[in-house]
CSV table of C-alpha atoms (C1' of nucleotides) in Angstrom, one decimal:
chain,number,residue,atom,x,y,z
T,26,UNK,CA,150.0,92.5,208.6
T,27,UNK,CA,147.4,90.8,210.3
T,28,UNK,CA,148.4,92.3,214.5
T,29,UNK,CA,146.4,89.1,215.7
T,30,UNK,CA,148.9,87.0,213.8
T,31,UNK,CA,151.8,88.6,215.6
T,32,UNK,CA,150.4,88.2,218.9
T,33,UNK,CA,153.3,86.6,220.9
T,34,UNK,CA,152.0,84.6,223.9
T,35,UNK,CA,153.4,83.7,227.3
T,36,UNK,CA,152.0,82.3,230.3
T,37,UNK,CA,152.5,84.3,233.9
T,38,UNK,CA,152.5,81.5,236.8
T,39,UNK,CA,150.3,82.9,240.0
T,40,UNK,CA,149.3,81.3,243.0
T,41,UNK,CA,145.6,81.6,241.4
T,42,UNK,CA,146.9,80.1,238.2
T,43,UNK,CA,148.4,80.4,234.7
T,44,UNK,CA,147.2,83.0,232.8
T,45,UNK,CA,148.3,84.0,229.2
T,46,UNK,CA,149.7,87.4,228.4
T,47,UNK,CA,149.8,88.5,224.6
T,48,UNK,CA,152.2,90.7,223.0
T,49,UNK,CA,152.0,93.2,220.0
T,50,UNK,CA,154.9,94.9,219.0
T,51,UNK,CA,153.3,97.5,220.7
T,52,UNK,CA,153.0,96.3,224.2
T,53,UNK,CA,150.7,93.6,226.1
T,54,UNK,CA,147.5,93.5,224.3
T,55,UNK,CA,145.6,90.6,226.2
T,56,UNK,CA,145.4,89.1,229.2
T,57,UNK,CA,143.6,86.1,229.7
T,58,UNK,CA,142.3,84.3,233.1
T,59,UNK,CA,144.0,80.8,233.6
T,60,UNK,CA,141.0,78.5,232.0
T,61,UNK,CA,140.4,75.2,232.8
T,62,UNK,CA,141.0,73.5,229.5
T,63,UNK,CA,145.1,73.3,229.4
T,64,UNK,CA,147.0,74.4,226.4
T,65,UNK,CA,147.6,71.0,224.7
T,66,UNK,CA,151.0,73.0,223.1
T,67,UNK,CA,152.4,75.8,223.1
T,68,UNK,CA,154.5,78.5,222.0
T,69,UNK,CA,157.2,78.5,219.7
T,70,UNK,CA,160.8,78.3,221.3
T,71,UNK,CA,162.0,81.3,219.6
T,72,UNK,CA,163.8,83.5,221.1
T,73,UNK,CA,161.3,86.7,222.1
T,74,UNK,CA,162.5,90.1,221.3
T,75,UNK,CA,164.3,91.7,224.3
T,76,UNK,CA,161.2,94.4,224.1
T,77,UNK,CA,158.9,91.6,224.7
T,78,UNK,CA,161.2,89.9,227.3
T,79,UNK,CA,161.3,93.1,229.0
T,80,UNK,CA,157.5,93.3,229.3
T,81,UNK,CA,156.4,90.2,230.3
T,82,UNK,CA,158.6,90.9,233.2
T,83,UNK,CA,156.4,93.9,234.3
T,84,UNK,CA,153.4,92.0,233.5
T,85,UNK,CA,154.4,89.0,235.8
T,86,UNK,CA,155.1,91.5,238.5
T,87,UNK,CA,152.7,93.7,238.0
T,88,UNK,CA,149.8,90.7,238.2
T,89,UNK,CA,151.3,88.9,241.0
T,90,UNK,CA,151.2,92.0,243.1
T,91,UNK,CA,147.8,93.3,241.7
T,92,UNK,CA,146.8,89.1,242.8
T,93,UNK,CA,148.0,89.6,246.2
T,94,UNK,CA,146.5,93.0,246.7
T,95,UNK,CA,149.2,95.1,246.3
T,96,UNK,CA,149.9,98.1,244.5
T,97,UNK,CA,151.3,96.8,240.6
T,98,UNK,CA,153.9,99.1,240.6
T,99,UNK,CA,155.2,100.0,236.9
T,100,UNK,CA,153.0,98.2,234.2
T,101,UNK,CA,154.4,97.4,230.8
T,102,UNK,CA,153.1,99.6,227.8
T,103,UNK,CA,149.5,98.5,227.0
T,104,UNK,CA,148.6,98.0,223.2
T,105,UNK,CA,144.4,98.7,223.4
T,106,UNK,CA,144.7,99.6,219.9
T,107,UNK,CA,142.2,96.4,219.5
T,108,UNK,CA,139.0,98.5,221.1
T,109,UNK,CA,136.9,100.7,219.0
T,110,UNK,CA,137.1,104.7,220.3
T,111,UNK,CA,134.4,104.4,222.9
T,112,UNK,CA,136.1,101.3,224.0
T,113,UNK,CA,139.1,103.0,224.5
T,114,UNK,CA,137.4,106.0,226.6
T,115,UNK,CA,135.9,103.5,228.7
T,116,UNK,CA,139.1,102.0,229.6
T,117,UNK,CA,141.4,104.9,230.0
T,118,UNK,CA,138.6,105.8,232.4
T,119,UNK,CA,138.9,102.2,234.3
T,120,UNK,CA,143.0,102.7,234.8
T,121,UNK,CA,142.0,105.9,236.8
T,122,UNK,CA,140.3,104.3,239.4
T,123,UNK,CA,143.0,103.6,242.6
T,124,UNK,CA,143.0,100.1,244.2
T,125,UNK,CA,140.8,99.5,246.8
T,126,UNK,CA,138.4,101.9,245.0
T,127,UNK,CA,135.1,101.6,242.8
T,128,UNK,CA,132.9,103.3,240.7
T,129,UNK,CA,129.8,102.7,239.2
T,130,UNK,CA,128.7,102.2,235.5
T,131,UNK,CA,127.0,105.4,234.9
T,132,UNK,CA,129.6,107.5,236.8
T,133,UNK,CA,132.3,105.7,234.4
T,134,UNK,CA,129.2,106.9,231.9
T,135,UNK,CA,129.8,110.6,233.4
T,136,UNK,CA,133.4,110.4,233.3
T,137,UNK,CA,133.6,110.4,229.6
T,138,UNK,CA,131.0,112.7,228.8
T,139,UNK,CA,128.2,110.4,228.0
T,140,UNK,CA,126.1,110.0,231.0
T,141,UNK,CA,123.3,107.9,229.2
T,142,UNK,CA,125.9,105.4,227.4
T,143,UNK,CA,125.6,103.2,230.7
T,144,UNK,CA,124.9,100.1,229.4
T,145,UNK,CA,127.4,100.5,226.3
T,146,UNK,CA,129.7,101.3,229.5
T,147,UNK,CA,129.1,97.7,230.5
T,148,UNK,CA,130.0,96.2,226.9
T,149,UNK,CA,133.1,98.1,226.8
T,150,UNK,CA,134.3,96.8,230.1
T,151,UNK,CA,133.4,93.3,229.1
T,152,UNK,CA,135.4,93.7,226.3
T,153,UNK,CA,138.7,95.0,228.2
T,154,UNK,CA,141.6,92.6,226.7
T,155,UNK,CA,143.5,93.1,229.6
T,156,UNK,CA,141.8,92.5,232.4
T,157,UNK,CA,142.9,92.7,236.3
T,158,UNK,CA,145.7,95.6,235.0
T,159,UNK,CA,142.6,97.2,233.3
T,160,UNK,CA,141.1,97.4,236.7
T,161,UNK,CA,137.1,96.6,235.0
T,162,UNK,CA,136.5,94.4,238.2
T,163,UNK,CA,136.4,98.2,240.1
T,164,UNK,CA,133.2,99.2,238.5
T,165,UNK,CA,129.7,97.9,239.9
T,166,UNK,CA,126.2,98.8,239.6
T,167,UNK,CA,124.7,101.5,240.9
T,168,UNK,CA,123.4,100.2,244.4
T,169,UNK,CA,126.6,99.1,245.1
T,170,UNK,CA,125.9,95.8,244.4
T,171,UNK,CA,128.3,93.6,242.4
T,172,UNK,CA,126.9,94.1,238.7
T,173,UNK,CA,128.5,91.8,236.1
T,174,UNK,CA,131.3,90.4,235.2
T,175,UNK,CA,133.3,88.3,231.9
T,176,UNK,CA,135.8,86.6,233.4
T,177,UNK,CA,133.1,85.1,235.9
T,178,UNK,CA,132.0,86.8,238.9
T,179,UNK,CA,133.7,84.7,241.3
T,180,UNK,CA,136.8,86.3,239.6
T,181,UNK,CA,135.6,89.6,240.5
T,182,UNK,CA,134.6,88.9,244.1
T,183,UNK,CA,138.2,87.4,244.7
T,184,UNK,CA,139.7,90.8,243.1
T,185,UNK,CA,137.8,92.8,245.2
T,186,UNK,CA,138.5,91.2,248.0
T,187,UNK,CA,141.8,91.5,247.5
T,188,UNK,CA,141.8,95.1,247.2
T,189,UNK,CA,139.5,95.1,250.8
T,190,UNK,CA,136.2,96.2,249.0
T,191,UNK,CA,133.6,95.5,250.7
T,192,UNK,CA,130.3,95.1,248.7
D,29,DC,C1',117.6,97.3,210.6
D,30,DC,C1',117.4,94.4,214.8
D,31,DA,C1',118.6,92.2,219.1
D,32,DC,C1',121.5,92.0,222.8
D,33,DG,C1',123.9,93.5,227.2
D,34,DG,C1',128.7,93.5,233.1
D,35,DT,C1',122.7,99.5,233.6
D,36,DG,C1',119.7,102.8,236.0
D,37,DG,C1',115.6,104.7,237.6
D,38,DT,C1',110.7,104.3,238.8
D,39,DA,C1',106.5,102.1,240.5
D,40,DG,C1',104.0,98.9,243.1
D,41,DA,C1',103.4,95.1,246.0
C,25,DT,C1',113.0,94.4,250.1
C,26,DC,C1',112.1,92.3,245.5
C,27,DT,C1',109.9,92.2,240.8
C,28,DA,C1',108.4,94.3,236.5
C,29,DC,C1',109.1,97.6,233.0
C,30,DC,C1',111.2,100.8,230.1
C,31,DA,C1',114.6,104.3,228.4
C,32,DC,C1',119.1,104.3,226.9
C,33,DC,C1',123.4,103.4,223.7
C,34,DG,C1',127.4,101.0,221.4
C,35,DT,C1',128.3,96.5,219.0
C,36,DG,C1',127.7,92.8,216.0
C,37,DG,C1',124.9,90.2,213.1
DNA sequence: CCACGGTGGTAGA
DNA sequence: TCTACCACCGTGG
């Protein structure tokens, strides 16, 4: 019953490196950045549900585009079931913003109603599971200067640059 | 409770 | 410009 324990996990090969996508049974719950330490072994060789199959496809395309700077196109379903409520505001609010585009903490803080929730703004987008696809590299501090970042900031400067952001 | 952040705004040098 | 300081709020210990 545990969802963690029935996390399926595959790898999506990128020119910028392997990173691990996880599966509910609900969609792709996390997305990981390739990390340096390799994964001494991996998953089982069980066949994956054609469901899961089916999304990992999307995922692979969808990063590889979103990695080369293109639009993702269609995007598998996301399971952010993980996040508390305020989590999940915060990152419905993050998928809005277009590629190529950026918003600040406290207008992600307007968005949803709770304009002086700006620092919780900037938890919740560190805790985004699915990063990249969750688009939490968009948002940066209020003098337009880069702000923070989980996944490392060179990470974000490489997305942004991608998309043709200037900072 | 308390302490901590991927903040923001203000004040002063 | 940069630094210092503080109000603010969700999360986790």
């Amino acid at each position: 019953m545990n969802p963690a324990n029935s996390l399926v996990e595959l790898p999506v090969l990128t020119p910028q490196g392997k990173f691990l996508a996880r599966y509910s049974n609900t969609g792709l719950a996390e997305l990981d950045f390739p990390s340096a330490r390799e994964s001494k072994r991996a998953s089982s060789r069980k066949p994956f549900p054609a469901s899961v199959r089916r999304w990992h496809r999307a995922t692979t395309t969808a990063l590889k585009q979103s990695l080369a700077g293109q639009n993702p196109g269609h995007l598998p379903p996301l399971d952010l079931s993980g996040g508390t409520a305020f989590q999940q505001c915060v990152w419905r609010a993050l998928r809005k913003i277009s590629m190529g585009r950026t918003k600040s903490y406290g207008e992600i803080a307007r968005a949803i109603g709770k304009p002086k929730a700006v620092r919780a703004v900037g938890g919740a987008c560190g805790a985004n599971p699915i990063p990249v696809l969750v688009p939490c590299h968009r948002v940066l501090a209020a003098n337009r200067k880069l702000g923070g970042f989980s996944g490392g900031l060179d990470w974000k400067r490489t997305l942004l640059a991608g998309e043709g952001v200037e900072i």
